[in-house]
Coordinates of C-alpha atoms and ligand atoms in Angstrom, one line a residue:
X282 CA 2.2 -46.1 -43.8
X283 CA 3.9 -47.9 -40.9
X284 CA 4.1 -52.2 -41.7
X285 CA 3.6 -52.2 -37.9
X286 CA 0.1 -54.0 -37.1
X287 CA -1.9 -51.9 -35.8
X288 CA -3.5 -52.0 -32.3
X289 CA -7.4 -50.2 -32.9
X290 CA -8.3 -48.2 -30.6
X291 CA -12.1 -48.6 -28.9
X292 CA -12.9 -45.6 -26.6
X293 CA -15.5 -46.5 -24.3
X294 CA -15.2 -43.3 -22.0
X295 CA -19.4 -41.9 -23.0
X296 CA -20.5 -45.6 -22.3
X297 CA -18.5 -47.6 -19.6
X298 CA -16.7 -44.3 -18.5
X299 CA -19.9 -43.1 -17.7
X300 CA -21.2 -45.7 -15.7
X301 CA -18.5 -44.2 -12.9
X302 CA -20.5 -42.6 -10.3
X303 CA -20.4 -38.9 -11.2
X304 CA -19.6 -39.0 -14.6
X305 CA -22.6 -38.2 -16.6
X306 CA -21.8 -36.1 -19.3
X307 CA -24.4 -33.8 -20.9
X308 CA -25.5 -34.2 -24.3
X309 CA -23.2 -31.1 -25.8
X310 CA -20.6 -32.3 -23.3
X311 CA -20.3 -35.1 -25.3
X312 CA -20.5 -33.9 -28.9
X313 CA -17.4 -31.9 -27.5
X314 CA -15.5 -34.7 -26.2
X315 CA -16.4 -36.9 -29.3
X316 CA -15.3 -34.2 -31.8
X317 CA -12.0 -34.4 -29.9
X318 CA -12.1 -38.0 -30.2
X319 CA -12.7 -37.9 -34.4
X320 CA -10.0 -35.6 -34.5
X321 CA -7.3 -37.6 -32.2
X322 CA -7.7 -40.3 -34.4
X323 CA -9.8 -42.6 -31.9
X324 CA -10.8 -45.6 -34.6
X325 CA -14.2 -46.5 -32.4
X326 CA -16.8 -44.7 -30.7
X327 CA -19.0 -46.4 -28.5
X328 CA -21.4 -43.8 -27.9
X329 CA -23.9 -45.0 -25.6
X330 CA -25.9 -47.7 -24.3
X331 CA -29.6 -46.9 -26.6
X332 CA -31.8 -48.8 -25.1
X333 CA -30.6 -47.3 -21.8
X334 CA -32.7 -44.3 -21.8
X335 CA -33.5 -41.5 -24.1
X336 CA -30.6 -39.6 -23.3
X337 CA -28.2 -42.2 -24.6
X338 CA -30.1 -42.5 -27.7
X339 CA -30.2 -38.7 -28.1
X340 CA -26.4 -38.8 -28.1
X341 CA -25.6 -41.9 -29.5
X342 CA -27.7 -40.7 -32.9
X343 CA -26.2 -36.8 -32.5
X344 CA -22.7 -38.4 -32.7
X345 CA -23.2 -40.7 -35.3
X346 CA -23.7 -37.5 -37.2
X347 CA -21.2 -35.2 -36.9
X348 CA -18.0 -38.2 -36.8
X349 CA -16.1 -37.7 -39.8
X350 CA -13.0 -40.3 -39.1
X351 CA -14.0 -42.3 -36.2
X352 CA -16.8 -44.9 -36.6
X353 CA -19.3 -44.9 -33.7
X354 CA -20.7 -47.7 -31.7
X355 CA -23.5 -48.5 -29.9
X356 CA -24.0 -51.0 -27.0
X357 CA -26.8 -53.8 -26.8
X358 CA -27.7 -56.6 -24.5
X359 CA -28.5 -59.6 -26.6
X360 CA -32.0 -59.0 -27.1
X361 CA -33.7 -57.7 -30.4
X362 CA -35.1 -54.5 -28.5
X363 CA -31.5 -53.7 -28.1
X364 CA -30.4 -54.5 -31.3
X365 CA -32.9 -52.4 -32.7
X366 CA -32.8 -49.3 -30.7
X367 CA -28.6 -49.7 -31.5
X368 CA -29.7 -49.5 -35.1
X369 CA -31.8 -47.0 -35.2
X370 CA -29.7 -44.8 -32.9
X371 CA -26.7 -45.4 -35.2
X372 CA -28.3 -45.2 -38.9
X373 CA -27.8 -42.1 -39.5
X374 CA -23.5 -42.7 -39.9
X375 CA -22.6 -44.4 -43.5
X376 CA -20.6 -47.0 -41.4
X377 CA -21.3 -48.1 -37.6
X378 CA -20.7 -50.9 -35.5
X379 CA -23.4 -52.8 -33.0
X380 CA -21.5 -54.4 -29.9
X381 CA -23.9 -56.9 -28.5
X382 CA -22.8 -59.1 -25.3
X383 CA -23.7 -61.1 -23.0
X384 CA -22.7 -63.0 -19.8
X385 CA -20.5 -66.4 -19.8
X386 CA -19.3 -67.4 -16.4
X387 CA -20.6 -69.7 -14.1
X388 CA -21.5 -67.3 -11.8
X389 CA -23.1 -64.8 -14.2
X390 CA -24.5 -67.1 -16.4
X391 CA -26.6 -68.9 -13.0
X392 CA -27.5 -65.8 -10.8
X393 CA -27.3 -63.0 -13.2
X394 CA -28.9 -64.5 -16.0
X395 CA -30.2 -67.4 -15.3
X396 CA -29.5 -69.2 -17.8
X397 CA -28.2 -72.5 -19.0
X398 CA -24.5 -72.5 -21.0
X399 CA -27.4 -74.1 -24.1
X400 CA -29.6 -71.0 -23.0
X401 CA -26.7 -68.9 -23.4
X402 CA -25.4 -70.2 -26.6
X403 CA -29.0 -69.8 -28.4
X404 CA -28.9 -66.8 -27.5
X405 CA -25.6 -65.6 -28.8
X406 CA -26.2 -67.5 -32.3
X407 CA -29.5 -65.6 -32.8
X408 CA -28.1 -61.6 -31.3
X409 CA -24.9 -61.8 -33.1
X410 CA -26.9 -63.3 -36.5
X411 CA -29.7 -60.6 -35.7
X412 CA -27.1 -57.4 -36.0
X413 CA -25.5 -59.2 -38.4
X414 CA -28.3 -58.4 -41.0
X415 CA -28.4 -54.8 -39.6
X416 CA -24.8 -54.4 -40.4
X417 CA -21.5 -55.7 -41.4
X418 CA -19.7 -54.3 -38.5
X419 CA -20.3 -56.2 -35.3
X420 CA -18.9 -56.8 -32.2
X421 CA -19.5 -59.5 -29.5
X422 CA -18.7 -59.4 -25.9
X423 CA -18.3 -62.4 -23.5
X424 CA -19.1 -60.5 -20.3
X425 CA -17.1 -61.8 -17.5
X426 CA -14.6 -62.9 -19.8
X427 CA -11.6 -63.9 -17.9
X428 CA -13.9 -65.9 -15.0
X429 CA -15.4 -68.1 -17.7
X430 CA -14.7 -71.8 -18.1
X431 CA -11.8 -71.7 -20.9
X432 CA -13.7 -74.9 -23.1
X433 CA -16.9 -73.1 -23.1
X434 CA -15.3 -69.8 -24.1
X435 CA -13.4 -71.1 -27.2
X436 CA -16.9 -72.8 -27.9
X437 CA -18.9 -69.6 -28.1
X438 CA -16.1 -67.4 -29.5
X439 CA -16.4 -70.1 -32.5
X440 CA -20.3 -69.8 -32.6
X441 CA -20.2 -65.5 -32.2
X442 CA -18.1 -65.8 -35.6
X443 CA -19.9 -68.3 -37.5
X444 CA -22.7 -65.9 -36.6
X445 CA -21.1 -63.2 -38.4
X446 CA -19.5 -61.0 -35.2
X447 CA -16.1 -59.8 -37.0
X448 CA -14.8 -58.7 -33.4
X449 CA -14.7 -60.4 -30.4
X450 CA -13.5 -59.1 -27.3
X451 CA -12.9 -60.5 -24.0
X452 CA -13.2 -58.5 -21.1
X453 CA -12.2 -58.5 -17.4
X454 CA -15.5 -57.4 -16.2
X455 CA -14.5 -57.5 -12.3
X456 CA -10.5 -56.5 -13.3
X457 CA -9.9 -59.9 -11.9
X458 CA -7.0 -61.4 -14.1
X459 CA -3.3 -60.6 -14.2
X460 CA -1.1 -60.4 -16.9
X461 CA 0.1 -63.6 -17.4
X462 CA -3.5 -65.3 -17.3
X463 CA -4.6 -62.9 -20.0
X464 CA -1.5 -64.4 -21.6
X465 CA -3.2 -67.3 -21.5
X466 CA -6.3 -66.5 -22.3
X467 CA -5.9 -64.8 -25.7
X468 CA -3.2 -67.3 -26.5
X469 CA -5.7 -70.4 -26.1
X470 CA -8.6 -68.3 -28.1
X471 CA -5.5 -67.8 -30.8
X472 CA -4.4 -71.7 -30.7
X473 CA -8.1 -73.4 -30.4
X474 CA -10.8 -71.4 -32.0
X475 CA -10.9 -73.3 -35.6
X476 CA -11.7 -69.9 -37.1
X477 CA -10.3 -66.8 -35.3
X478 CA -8.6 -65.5 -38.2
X479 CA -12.0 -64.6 -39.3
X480 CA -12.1 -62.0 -36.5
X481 CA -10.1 -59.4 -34.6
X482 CA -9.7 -60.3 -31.1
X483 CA -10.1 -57.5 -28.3
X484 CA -9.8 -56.6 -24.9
X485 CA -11.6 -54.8 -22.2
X486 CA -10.1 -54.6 -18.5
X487 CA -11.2 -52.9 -15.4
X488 CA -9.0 -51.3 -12.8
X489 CA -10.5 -53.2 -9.6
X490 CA -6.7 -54.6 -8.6
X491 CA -5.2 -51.6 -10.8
X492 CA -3.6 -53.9 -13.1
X493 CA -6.1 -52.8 -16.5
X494 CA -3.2 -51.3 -18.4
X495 CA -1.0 -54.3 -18.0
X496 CA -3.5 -56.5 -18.5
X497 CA -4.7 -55.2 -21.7
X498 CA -0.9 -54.9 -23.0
X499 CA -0.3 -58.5 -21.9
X500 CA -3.4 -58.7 -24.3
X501 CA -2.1 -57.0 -27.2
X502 CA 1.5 -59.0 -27.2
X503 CA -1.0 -62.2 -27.2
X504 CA -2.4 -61.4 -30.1
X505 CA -5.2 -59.2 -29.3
X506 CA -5.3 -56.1 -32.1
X507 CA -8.1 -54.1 -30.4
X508 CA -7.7 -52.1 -26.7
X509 CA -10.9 -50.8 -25.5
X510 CA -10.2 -47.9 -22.9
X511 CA -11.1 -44.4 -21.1
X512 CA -9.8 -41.6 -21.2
X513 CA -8.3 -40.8 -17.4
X514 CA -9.4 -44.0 -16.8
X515 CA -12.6 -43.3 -15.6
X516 CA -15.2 -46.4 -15.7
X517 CA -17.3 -48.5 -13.7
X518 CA -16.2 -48.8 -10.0
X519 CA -12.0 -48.7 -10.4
X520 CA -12.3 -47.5 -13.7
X521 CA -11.2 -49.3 -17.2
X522 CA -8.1 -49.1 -19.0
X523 CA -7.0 -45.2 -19.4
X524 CA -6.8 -44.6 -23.1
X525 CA -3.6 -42.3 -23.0
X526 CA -1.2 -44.7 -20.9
X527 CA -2.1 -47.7 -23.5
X528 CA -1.0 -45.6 -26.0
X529 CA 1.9 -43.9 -25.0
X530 CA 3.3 -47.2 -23.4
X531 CA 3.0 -48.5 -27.0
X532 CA 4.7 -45.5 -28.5
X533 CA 7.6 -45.5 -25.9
X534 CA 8.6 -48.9 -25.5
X535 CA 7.9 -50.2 -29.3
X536 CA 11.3 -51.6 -28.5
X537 CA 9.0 -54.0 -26.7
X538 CA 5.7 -54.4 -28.2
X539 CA 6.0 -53.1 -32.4
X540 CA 3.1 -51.9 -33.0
X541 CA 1.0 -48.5 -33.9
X542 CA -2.2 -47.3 -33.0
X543 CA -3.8 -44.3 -35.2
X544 CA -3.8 -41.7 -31.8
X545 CA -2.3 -38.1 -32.5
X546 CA -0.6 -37.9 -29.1
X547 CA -0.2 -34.4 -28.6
X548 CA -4.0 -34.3 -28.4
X549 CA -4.1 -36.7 -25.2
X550 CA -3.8 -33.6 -22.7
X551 CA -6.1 -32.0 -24.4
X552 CA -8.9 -34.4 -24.5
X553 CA -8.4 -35.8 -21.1
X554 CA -8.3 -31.8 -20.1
X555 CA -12.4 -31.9 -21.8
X556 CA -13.3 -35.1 -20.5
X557 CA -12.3 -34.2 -16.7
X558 CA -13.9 -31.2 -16.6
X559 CA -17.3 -32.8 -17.8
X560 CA -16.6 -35.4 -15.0
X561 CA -13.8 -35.1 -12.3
X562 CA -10.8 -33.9 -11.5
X563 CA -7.5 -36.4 -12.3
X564 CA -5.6 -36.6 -9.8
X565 CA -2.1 -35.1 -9.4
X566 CA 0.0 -37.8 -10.1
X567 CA -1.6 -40.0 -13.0
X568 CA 0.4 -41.5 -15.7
X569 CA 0.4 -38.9 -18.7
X570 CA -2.1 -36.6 -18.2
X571 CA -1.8 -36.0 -14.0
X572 CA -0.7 -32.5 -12.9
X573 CA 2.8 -33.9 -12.1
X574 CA 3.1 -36.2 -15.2
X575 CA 6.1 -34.1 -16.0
X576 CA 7.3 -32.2 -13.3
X577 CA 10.2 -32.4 -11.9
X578 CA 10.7 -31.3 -8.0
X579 CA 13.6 -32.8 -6.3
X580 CA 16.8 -30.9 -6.9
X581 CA 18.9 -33.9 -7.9
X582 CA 16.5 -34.4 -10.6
X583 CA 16.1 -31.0 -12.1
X584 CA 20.0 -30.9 -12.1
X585 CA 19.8 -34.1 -13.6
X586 CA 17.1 -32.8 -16.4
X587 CA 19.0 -29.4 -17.0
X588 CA 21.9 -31.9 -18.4
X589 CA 20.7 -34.1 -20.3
X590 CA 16.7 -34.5 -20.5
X591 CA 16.6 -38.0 -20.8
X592 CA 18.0 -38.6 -17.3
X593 CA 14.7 -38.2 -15.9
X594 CA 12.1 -37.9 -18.6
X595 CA 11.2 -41.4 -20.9
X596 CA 9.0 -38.9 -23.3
X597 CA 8.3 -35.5 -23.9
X598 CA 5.7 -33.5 -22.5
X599 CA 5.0 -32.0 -25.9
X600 CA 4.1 -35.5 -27.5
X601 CA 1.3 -35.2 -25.1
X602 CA 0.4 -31.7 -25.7
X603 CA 1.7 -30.3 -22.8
X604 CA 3.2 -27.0 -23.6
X605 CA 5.1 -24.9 -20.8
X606 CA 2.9 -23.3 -18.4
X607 CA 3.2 -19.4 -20.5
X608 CA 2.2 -16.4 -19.3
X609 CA 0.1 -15.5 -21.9
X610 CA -2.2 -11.6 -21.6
X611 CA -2.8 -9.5 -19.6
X612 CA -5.4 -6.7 -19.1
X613 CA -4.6 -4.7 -22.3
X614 CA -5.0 -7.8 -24.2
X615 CA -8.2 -7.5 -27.1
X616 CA -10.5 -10.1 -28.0
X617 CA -8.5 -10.9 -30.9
X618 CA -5.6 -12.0 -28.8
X619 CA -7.8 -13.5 -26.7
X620 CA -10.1 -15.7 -29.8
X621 CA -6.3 -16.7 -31.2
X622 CA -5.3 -17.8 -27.6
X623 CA -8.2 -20.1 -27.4
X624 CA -7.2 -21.5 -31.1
X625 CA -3.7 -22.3 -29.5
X626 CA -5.4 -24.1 -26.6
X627 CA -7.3 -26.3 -28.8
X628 CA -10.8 -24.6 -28.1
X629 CA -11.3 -23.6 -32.0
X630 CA -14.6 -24.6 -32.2
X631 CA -15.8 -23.1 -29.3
X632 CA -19.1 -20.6 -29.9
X633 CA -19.1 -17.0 -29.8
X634 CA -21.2 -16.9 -27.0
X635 CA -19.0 -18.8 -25.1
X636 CA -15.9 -16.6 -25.9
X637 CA -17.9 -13.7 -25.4
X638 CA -18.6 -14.8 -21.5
X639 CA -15.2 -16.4 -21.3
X640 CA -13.5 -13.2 -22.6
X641 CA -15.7 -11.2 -19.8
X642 CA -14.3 -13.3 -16.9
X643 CA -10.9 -13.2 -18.3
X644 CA -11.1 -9.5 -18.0
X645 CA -12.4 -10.0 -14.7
X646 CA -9.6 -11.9 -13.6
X647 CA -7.0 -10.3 -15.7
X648 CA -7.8 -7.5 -13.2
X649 CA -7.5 -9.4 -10.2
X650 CA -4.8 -11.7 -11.1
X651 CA -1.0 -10.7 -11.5
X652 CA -0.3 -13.3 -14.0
X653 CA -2.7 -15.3 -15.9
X654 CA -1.7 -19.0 -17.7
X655 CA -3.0 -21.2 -19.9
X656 CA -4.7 -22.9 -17.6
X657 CA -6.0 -20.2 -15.8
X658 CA -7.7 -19.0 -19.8
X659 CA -8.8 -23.0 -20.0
X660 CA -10.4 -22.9 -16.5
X661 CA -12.8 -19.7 -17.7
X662 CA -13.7 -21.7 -21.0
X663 CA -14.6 -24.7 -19.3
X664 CA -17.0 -23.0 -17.1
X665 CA -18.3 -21.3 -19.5
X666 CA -19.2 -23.3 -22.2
X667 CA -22.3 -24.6 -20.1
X668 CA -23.7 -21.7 -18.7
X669 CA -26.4 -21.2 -21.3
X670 CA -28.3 -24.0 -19.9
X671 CA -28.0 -23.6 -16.9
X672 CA -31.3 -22.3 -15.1
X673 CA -30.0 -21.1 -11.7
X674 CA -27.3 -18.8 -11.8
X675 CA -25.4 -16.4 -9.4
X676 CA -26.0 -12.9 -9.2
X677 CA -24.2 -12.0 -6.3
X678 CA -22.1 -13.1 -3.2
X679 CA -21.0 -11.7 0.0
X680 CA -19.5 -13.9 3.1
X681 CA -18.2 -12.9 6.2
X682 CA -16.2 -15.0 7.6
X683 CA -12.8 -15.3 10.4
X684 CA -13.0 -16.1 13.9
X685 CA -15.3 -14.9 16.7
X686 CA -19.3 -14.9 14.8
X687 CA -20.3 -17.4 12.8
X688 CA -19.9 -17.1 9.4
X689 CA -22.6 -15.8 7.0
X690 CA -23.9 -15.6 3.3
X691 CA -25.3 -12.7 1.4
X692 CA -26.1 -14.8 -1.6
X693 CA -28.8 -13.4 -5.0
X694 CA -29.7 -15.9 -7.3
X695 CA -31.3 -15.6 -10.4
X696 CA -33.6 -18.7 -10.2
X697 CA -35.5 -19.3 -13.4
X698 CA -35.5 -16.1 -14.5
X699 CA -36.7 -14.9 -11.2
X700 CA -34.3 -12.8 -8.8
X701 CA -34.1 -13.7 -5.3
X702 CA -31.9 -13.3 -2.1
X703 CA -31.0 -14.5 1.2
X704 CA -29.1 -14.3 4.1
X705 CA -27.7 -17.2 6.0
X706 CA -25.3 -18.4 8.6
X707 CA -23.3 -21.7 8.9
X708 CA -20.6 -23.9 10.3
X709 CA -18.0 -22.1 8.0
X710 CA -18.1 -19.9 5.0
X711 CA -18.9 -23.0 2.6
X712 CA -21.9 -24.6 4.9
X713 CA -23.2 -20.8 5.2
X714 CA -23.4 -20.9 1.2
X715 CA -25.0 -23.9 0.0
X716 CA -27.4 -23.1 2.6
X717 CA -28.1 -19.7 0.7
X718 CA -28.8 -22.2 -2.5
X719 CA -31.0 -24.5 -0.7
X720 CA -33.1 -21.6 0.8
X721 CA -33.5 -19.9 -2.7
X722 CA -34.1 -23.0 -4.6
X723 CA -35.4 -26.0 -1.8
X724 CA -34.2 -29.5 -2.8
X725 CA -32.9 -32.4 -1.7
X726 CA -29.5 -33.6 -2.3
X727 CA -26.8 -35.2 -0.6
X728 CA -23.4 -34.1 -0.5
X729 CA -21.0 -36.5 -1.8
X730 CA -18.2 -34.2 -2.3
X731 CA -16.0 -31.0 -2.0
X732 CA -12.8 -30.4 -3.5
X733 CA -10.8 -27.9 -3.9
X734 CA -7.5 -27.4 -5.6
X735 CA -5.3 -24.5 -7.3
X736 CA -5.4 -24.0 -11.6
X737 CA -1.7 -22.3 -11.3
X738 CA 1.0 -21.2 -8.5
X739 CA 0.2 -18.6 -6.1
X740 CA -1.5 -16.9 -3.8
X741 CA -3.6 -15.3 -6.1
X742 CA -4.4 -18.5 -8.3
X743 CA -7.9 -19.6 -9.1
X744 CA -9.0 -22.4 -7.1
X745 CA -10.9 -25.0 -9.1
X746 CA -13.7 -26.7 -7.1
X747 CA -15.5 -29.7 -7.5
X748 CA -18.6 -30.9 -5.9
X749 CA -20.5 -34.2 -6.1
X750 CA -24.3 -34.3 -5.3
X751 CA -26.5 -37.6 -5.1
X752 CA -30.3 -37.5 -5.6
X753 CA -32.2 -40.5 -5.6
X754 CA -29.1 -42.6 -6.6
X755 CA -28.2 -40.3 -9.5
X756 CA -25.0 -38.2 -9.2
X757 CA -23.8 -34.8 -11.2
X758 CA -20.7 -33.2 -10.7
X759 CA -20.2 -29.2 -10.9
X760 CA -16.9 -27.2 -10.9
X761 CA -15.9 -24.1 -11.1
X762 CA -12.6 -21.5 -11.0
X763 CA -12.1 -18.1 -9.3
X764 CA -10.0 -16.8 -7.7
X765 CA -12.1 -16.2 -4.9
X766 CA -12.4 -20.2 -3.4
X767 CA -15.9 -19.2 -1.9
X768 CA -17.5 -17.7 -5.1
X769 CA -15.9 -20.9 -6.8
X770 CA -17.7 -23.3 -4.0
X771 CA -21.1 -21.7 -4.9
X772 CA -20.8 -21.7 -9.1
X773 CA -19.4 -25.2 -8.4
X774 CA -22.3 -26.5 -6.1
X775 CA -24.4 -24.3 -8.5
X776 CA -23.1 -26.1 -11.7
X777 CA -24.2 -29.6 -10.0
X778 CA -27.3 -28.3 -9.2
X779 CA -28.5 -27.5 -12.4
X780 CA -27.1 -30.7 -13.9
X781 CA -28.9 -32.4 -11.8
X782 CA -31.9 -30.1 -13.4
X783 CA -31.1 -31.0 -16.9
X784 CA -30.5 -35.2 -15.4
X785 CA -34.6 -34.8 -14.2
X786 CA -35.9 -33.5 -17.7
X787 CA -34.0 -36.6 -19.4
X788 CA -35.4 -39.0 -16.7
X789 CA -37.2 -41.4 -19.2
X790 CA -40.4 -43.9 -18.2
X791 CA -37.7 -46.6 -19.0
X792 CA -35.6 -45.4 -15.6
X793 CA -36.0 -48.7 -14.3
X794 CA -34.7 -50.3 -17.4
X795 CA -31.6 -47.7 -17.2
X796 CA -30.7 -48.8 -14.1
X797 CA -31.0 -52.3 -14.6
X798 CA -28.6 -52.2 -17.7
X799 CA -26.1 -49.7 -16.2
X800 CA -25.6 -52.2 -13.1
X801 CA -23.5 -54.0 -15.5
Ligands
KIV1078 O1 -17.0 -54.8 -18.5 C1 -17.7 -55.3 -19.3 O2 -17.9 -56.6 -19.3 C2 -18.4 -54.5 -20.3 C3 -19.1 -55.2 -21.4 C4 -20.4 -54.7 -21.7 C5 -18.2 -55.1 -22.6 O3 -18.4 -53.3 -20.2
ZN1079 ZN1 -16.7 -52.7 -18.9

């Protein structure tokens, strides 16, 4: 046991992380990522948003029952309706914590709510004193933090505790603040509030002027002993705090801020590995988890690195759990090799349906593809861990493409059980192929984006492909690997598509409601 203090960590990535356009996760997408999150040694869960629609509530209760470590979380507006649908969504776990919150600025407090500062005040004595009879565990947010009037906020931080909130964290709603007034801020809260020692204090920033991870360090050297973050980041509009940097800038410079959080690094590549392929790529050069995190391209620095490491490296990649890109089977390799490969990846939990389709396509490519990595074998499980639900599928694919005719599609789809085909032409290989799917299965979706970038090296790599669709201001993301870019466009487009089919079913009669809350 380190007599460090220890810094708790809050994920937030299945409730504010998923308020970033795109990044619904399905409900087994998320028992997946919260698994890895029990396991990593994440200290908090918040889950969902309950009240939010049924969806939330479906996942908020399924995790509270399969946690083992962490303790999950539930978000509520301050309003007994919340409260209550927290509660009941959270029961089920011997120990859970409500977060309830609401806003404090000026601004928010007279267009967003409004409501007077008394208004406000009544309201925060009777939501925090409401959970508090639910549970012991409660946490209260003064949203809009670091734009409220400093008087009023060591005022209502007094009142959340007398009410019985035993956490009380202060976020940066609009990522507004900088390091210094953060400083500030939780040094006031630490100087004024009569009874702060009665509660942990907390922090919450966004990304908007990319300064989140600073802030919420500046936070923790205050006094703050709670971070709450995302993994990759991902959050409302710029994003929140990413997880894995606030970590591993504690671990590596505890020169500079002593203090220890409860996160088994080397699963950090892993889990932002799960939670990216439910959402979106990260991009190539993010802190920690990025493609490039820890490569080295410039000759002086490889010289550098073969002699001594540290020159150019301030921490492993293996205390994130990145292990050397390995050639791992090839086609002679059984499914035994192939079941203890996916162990070594960290996909032990994986179903044997799923390794049974992912061991297929391996074959596949094993036959295609000279060399097959890690990444390549993570790619397949990815994609196929969410095939059973899906309801439109691809049979086939032909496109003829090059200069001179325009390009066509030869596309089969198996559309709800039913087989069906098409030929169409387009402005380019890609255009000709989503206009296949929309022939074969007519809807109405806007294309928000098409990406496409390489798993490994090579000419013969699979290309991973992600595409955004909108519909009716909801947004899925599908993607896909192959090493044939086209048939990964149409899986990808295809895997969107029938998110966006499973989004429709979970459309609740409280929609409105959902949308009111997740504008936030
Ligand atoms: O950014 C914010 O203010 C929030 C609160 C609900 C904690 O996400
Ligand atoms: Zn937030």
């Amino acid at each position: 046991m380190s007599d460090k203090d220890k810094v708790i960590i809050f994920d937030t990535t299945m409730r504010d992380g998923e308020q970033s356009p795109g990044a619904s996760m399905s409900l087994e997408e998320k028992i997946q990522i919260a698994r890895i999150f029990d396991e990593m040694g994440v200290d908090i869960i918040e889950a969902g948003f309950p009240i939010a629609s049924p969806g939330d509530f479906e996942s908020v209760t399924a995790i509270s029952k399969i946690l083992k470590n962490s303790i999950p979380c539930g978000l509520a507006r301050s309003s007994k309706k919340d409260i209550d649908a927290c509660h009941e969504a959270l029961k089920a776990a011997s120990r859970f914590r409500i977060h309830t919150f609401i806003s404090t600025s000026p601004l928010h407090m007279k267009f967003k709510l409004n409501k007077s500062p008394e208004q406000v005040l009544e309201a925060i004595k009777e939501s925090v004193s409401y959970a508090r009879n639910l549970t012991d565990d409660v946490e209260w947010s003064c949203e809009d933090g670091t734009r409220t009037d400093m008087d009023f906020m060591c005022k209502i931080v007094e009142l959340a505790i007398n009410s019985g909130a035993k956490t009380i964290n202060i976020p940066d709603t609009v990522g507004y603040t900088t390091p210094s007034e953060f400083t500030k801020i939780i040094t006031t809260l630490k100087n004024k509030v009569p009874n702060i020692d009665k509660a942990i204090l907390s922090v919450h920033c966004h990304n908007d002027l990319g300064l989140a991870v600073a802030n919420s360090l500046a936070g923790v050297s205050a006094g703050a002993r709670q971070v709450e973050c995302t993994i990759n980041g991902i959050g409302e509009r710029a994003g929140n705090a990413a997880l894995e940097e606030i970590v591993m800038a504690i671990r590596t410079r505890n020169d500079l801020m002593p203090f220890t959080t409860g996160i088994k690094t080397e699963l950090l590549s892993k889990a932002s590995k799960v939670v990216s392929s439910a959402t979106f790529p990260v991009q190539f050069n993010k802190a920690i988890v990025g493609k490039n995190a820890f490569a080295h391209e410039a000759g002086i620095h490889q010289d550098g690195m073969l002699k001594h490491r540290e020159t150019y490296e301030i921490m492993t990649p293996e205390s994130v759990g990145v292990k050397k890109t390995s050639l791992v089977m090839g086609k002679h390799s059984g499914r035994h090799a192939f079941k203890e490969k996916l162990n070594d990846l960290g996909y032990a939990d994986v179903t044997d349906d799923v390794i049974q389709t992912a061991f297929g396509k391996f074959k596949i490519l094993a036959d295609k593809k000279k060399h097959v990595y890690d990444d390549d074998i993570a790619a397949l499980v990815d994609d196929s861990m969410v095939l059973d639900k899906y309801v439109i599928n691809l049979k086939s694919l032909k496109v003829f493409a090059g200069t001179g005719e325009p390009q066509k599609a030869e596309m089969t789809l198996d559309v709800y059980g039913e087989v069906k085909n098409t030929t169409e032409t387009g402005d380019g290989p890609v255009d000709a192929i989503f206009k296949c799917i929309k022939v074969l299965y007519p809807h109405d979706v806007k294309l928000q984006l098409y990406q496409v970038h390489a798993v490994t090296e090579g000419t013969d790599a699979q290309a991973t492909v992600s595409v955004r669709i909108e519909e009716e201001g909801k947004t899925t993301v599908g993607q896909a690997a192959d090493t044939d870019t086209l048939v990964a466009s149409a899986n990808a487009y295809l895997s969107a598509l029938n998110k966006m089919i499973i989004k429709r079913k979970k459309t609740a009669p409280i929609e409105h409601e959902t949308q009111k809350v997740k504008g936030i």
